[in-house]
Coordinates of C-alpha atoms in Angstrom, one line a residue:
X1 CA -2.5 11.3 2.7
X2 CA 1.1 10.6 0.9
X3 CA 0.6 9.7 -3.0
X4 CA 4.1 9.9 -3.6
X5 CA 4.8 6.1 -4.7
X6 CA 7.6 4.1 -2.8
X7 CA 10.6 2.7 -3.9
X8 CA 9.0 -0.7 -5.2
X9 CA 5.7 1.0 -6.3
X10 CA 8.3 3.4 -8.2
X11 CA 10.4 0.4 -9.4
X12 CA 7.4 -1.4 -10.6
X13 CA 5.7 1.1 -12.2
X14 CA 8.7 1.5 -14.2
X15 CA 9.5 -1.8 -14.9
X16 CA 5.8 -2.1 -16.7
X17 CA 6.4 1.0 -18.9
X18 CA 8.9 -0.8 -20.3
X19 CA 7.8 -3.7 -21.1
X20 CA 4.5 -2.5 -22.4
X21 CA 6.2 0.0 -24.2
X22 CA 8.8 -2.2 -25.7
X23 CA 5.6 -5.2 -26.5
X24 CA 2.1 -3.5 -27.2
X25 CA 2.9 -1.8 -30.0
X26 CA 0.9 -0.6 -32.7
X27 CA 1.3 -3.9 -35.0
X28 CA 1.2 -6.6 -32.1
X29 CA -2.3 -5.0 -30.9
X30 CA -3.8 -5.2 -34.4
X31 CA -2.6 -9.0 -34.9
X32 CA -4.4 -9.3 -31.3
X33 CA -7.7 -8.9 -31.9
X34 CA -9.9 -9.6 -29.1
X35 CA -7.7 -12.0 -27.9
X36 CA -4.4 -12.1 -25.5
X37 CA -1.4 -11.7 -26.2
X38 CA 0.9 -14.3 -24.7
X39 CA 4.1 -13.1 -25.3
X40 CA 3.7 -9.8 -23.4
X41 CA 1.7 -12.1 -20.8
X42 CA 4.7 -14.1 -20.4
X43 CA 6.8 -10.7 -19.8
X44 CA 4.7 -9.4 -17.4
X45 CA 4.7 -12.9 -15.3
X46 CA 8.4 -13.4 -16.0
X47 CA 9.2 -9.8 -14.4
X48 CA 7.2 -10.3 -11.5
X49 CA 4.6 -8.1 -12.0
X50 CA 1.8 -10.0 -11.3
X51 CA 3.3 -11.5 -8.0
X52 CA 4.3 -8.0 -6.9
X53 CA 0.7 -6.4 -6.1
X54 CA 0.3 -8.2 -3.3
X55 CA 3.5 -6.4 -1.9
X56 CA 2.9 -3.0 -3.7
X57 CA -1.3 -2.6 -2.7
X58 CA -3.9 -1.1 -4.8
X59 CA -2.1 1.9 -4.9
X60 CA 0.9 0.2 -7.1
X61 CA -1.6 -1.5 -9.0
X62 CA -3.3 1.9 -9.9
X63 CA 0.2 2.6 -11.5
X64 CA 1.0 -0.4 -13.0
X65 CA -2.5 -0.4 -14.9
X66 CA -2.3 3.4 -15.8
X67 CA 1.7 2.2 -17.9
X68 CA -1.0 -0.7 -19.3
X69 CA -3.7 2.0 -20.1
X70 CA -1.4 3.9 -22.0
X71 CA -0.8 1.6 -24.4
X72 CA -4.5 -0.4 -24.4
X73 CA -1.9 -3.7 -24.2
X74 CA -4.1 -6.5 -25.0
X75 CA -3.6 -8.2 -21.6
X76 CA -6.0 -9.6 -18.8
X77 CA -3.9 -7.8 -16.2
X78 CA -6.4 -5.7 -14.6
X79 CA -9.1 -8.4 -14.0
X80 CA -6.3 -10.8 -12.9
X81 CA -5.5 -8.6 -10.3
X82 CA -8.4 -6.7 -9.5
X83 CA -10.7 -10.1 -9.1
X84 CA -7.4 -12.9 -8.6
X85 CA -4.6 -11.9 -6.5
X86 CA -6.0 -8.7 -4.4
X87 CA -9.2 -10.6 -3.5
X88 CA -7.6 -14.2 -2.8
X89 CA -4.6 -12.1 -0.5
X90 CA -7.3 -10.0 1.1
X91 CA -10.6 -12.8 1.6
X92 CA -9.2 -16.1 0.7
X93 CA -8.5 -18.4 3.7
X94 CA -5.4 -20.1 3.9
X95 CA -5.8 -22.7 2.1
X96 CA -7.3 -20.8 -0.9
X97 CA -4.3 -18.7 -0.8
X98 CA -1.5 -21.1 -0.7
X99 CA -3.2 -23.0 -3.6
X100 CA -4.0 -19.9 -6.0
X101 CA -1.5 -17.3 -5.3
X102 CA 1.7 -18.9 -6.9
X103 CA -0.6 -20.2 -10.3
X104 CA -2.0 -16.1 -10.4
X105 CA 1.6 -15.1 -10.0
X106 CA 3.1 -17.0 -13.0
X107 CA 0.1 -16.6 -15.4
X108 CA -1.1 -20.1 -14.9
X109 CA -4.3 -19.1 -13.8
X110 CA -5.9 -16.4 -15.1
X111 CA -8.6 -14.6 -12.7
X112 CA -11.8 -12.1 -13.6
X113 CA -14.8 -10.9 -12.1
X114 CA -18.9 -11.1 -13.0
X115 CA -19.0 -7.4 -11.3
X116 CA -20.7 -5.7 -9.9
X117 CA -23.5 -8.0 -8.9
X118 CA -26.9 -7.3 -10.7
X119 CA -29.2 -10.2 -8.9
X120 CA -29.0 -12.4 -11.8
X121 CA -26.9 -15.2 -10.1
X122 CA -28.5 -17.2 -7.3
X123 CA -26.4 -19.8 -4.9
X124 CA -27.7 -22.9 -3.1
X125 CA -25.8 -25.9 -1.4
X126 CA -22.8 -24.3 -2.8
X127 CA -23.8 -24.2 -6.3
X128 CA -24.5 -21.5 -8.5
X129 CA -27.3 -20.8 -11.0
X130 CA -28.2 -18.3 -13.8
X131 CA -26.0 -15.7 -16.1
X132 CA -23.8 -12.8 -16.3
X133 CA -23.9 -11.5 -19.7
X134 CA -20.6 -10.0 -20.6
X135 CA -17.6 -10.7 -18.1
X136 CA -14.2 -9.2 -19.7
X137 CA -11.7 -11.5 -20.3
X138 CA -13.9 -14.5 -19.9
X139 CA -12.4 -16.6 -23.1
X140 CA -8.8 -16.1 -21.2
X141 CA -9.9 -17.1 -17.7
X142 CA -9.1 -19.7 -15.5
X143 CA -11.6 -18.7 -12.8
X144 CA -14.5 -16.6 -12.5
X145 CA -15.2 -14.6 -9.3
X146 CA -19.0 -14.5 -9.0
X147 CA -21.5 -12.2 -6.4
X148 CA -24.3 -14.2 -5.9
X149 CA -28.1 -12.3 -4.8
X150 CA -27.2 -11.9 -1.8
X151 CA -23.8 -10.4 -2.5
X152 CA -21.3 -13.3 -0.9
X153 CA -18.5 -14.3 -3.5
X154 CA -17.9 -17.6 -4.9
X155 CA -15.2 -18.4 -7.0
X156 CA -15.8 -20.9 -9.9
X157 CA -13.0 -23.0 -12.2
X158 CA -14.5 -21.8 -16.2
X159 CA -14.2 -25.7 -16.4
X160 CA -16.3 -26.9 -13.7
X161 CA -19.6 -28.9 -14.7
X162 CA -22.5 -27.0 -15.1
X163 CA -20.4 -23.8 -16.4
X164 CA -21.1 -22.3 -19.5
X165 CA -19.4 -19.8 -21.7
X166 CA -19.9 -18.2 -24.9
X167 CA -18.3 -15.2 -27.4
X168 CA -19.9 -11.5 -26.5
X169 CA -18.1 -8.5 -28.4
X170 CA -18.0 -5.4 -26.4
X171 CA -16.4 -2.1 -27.3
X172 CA -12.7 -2.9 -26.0
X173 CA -11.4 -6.1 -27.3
X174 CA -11.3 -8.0 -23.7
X175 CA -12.1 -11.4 -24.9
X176 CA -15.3 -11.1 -23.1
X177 CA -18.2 -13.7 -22.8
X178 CA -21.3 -14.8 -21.4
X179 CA -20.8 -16.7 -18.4
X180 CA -24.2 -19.4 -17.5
X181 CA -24.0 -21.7 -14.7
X182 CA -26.3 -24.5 -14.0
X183 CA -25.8 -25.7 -10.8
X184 CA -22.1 -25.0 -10.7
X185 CA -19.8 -25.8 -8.0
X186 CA -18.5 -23.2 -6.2
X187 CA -16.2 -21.8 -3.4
X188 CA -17.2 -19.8 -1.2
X189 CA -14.6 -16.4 -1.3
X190 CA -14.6 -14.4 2.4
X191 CA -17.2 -13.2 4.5
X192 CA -19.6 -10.5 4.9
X193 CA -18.6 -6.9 3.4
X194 CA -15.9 -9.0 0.9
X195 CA -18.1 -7.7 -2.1
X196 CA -18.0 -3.9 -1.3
X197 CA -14.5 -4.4 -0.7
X198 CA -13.7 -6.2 -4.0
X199 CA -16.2 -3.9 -5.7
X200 CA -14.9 -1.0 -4.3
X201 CA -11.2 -2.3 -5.5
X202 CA -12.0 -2.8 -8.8
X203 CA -14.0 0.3 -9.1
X204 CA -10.8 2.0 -8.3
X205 CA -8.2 -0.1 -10.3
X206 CA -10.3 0.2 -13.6
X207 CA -10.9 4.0 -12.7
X208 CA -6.2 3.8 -13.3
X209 CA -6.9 1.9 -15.9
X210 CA -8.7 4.8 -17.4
X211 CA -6.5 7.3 -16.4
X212 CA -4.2 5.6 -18.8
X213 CA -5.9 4.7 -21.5
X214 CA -6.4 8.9 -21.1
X215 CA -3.0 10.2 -21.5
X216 CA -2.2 7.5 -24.0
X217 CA -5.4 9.4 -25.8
X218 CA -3.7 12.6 -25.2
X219 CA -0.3 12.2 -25.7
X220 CA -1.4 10.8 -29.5
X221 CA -3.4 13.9 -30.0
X222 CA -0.6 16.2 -28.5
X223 CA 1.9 14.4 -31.0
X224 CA -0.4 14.6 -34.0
X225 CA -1.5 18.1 -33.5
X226 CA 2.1 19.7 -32.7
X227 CA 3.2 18.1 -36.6
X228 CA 0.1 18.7 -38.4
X229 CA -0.2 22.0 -40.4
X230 CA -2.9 23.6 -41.5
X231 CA -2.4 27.1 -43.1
X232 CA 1.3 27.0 -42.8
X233 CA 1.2 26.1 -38.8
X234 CA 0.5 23.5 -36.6
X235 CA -2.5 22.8 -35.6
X236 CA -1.8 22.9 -32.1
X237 CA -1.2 26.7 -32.2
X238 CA -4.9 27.2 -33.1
X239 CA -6.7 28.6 -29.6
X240 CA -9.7 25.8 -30.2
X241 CA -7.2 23.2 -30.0
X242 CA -5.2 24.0 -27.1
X243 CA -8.2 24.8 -25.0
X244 CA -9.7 21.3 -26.1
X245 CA -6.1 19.6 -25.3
X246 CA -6.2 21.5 -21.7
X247 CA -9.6 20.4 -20.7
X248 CA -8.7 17.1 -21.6
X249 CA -5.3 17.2 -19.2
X250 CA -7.8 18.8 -16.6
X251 CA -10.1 15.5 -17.0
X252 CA -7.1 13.1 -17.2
X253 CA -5.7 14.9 -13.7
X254 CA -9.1 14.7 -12.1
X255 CA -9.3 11.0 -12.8
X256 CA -5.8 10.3 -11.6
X257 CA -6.2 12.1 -8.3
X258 CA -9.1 10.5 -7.4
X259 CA -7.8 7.1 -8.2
X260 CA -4.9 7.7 -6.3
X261 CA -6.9 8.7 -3.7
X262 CA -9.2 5.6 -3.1
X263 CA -6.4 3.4 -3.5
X264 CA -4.3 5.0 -0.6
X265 CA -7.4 4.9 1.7
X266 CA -8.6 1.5 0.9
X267 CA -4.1 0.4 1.3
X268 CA -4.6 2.0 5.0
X269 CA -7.9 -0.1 5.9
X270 CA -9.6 3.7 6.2
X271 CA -13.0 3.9 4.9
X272 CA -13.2 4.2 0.9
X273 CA -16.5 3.2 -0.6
X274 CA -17.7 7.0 -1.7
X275 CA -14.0 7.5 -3.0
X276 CA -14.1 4.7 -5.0
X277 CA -17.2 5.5 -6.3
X278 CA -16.0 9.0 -6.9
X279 CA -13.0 8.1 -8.9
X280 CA -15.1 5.5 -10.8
X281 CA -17.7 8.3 -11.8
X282 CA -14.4 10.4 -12.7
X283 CA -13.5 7.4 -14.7
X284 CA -16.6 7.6 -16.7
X285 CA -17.7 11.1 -17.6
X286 CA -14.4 12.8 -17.6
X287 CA -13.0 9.5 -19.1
X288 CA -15.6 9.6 -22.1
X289 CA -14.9 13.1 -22.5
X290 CA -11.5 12.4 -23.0
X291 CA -11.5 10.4 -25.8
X292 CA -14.0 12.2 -27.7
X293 CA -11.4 15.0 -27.2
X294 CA -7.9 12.8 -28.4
X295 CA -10.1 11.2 -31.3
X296 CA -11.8 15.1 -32.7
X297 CA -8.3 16.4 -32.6
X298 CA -7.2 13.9 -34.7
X299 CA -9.5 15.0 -37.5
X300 CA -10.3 13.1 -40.4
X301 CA -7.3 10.5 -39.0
X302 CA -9.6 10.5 -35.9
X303 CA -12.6 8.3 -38.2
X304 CA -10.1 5.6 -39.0
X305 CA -10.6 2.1 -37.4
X306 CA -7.2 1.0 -38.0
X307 CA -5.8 4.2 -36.7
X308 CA -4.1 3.4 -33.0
X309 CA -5.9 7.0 -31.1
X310 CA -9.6 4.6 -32.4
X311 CA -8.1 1.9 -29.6
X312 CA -7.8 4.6 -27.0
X313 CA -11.6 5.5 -27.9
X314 CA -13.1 1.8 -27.4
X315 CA -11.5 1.4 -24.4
X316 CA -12.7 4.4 -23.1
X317 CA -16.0 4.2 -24.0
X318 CA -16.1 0.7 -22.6
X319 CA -14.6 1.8 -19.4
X320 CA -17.1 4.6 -18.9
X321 CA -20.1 2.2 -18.6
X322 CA -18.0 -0.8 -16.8
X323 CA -19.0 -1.3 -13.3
X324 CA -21.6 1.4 -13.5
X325 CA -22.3 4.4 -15.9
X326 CA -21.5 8.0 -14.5
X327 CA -25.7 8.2 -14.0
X328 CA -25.8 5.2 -12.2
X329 CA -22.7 5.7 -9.7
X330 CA -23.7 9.3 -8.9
X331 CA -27.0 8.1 -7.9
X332 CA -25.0 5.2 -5.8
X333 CA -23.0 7.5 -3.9
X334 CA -25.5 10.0 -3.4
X335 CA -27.0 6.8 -1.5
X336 CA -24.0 6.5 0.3
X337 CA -23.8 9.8 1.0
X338 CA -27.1 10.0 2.5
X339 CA -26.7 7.1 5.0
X340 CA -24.0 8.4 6.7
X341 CA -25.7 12.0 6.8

């Protein structure tokens, strides 16, 4: 396996610091709120970053979301991509393809996901009853892409008759809401095996998005630790600290590697499931732990709501439980495991 990114993947990946560097700063993320912010979402469509997964994989989108992560940019990038443009270019016939790539590629339409599939949601005739109870990024969306009992995918317009949406605050700011359909039209998205794919996909893209939002969390701590003195040195000489810091660039690492890892395998059509469910339990202990440890070593500073590292924590905390809690994934994979033994 090669996880040295290519030219584009490179390119791109650079291309997003940038611009989330330059936009989702400190003062633009507070006058967010929950909401998105259309400015930076107009950047990121402008650049072509949106348009460019389909040419750069899952592996380019792992980097793309870690330079997003970093910063906690208030922008429905992940679930655009991780439910719109990688799904329709992977599952979507022709048709669905020509018609939704272009409007997903210039921020027209605005994709997520009711994931992972929890037997709430129940399809007949090509209409779709009952709820999911938080989907992120549900007030931005365009279209919803919903696993029904049995675990085909359907993709529903947010406003199609019979679809229902309402406020939910979570722990990250994702605009997210309760989706209810009553008889809801629906497309039908791909065939069988589609949802482990997409699953699998998203378990991996969210598990870069955490990697991110972890060495964002870091690199605050590093920063305020290294200029903060206590006893006439900084902090970050203290042995506590440092060993705290390195555990936490031990956790970040681990949660990189493992992303990068799925993503390569699921790129080269080999068999991923029990990596992506590795990097997504990465994602959510090691992730959790990371936070914790960029919040404590911010001290007193590390209690304050309005302080940026506090963004770094919500996000993490709400990406430790998203498509399955560490508890729940280990026992998933140990599943896995056990049917290929």
């Amino acid at each position: 396996m090669d996880f040295h990114p290519t030219e584009e993947q490179a390119a791109a990946a650079g291309l997003a610091a940038r611009i989330f560097g330059d936009l989702a700063t400190h003062e633009r993320l507070a006058a967010a709120g929950s909401g998105s912010d259309a400015e930076l979402w107009k950047a990121l469509t402008t650049a072509g970053l949106i348009a460019a997964v389909e040419d750069v994989g899952l592996l380019g989108l792992v980097l793309l979301l870690e330079e997003q992560g970093r910063t906690t940019a208030q922008v429905p990038y992940a679930a655009t991509c991780a439910y719109g443009v990688l799904p329709v270019a992977a599952h979507g016939s022709a048709g669905q393809r020509a018609r939704l790539l272009p409007a997903l590629a210039t921020g027209e339409f605005v994709a997520t996901g009711a994931f992972p599939a929890r037997g709430r949601i129940t399809a007949e005739g090509g209409r779709l009853s009952g709820t999911a109870p938080a989907v992120p990024w549900l007030r931005e969306a365009t279209h919803v892409l919903v696993p029904d009992a049995d675990r085909d995918l359907w993709l529903v317009r947010t406003d199609a008759p019979g679809v229902r949406t309402s406020p939910v605050e979570t722990t990250a700011p994702w605009s997210a809401g309760r989706l209810t359909l009553i008889g809801a039209e629906a497309e039908r998205m791909g065939s069988a095996g589609a949802y482990e794919d997409v699953l699998a996909g998203a378990r991996t893209a969210f598990a870069g998005l955490q990697a991110g939002v972890c060495a964002g969390s870091l690199a605050r701590a590093v920063e305020y630790t290294g200029t903060r003195e206590q006893f006439g040195r900084p902090l970050s000489t203290n042995q506590g600290v440092m060993l705290r810091a390195a555990d936490a660039y031990m956790d970040t690492e681990a949660i990189r590697v493992t992303a990068y890892e799925a993503a390569w395998r699921i790129d080269q059509g080999l068999p991923a499931r029990e990596h992506a469910l590795t990097a997504a339990w990465w994602a959510s202990e090691a992730g959790k732990r990371v936070v914790h440890a960029g919040q404590h070593l911010h001290g007193g500073m590390g209690a304050d709501l309005e302080h940026p590292v506090h963004r770094h924590f919500l996000w993490g905390r709400q990406l430790d439980a998203y498509l399955g809690c560490g508890s729940e994934l280990l026992a998933e994979l140990g599943a896995v495991l056990a049917q290929e033994g």
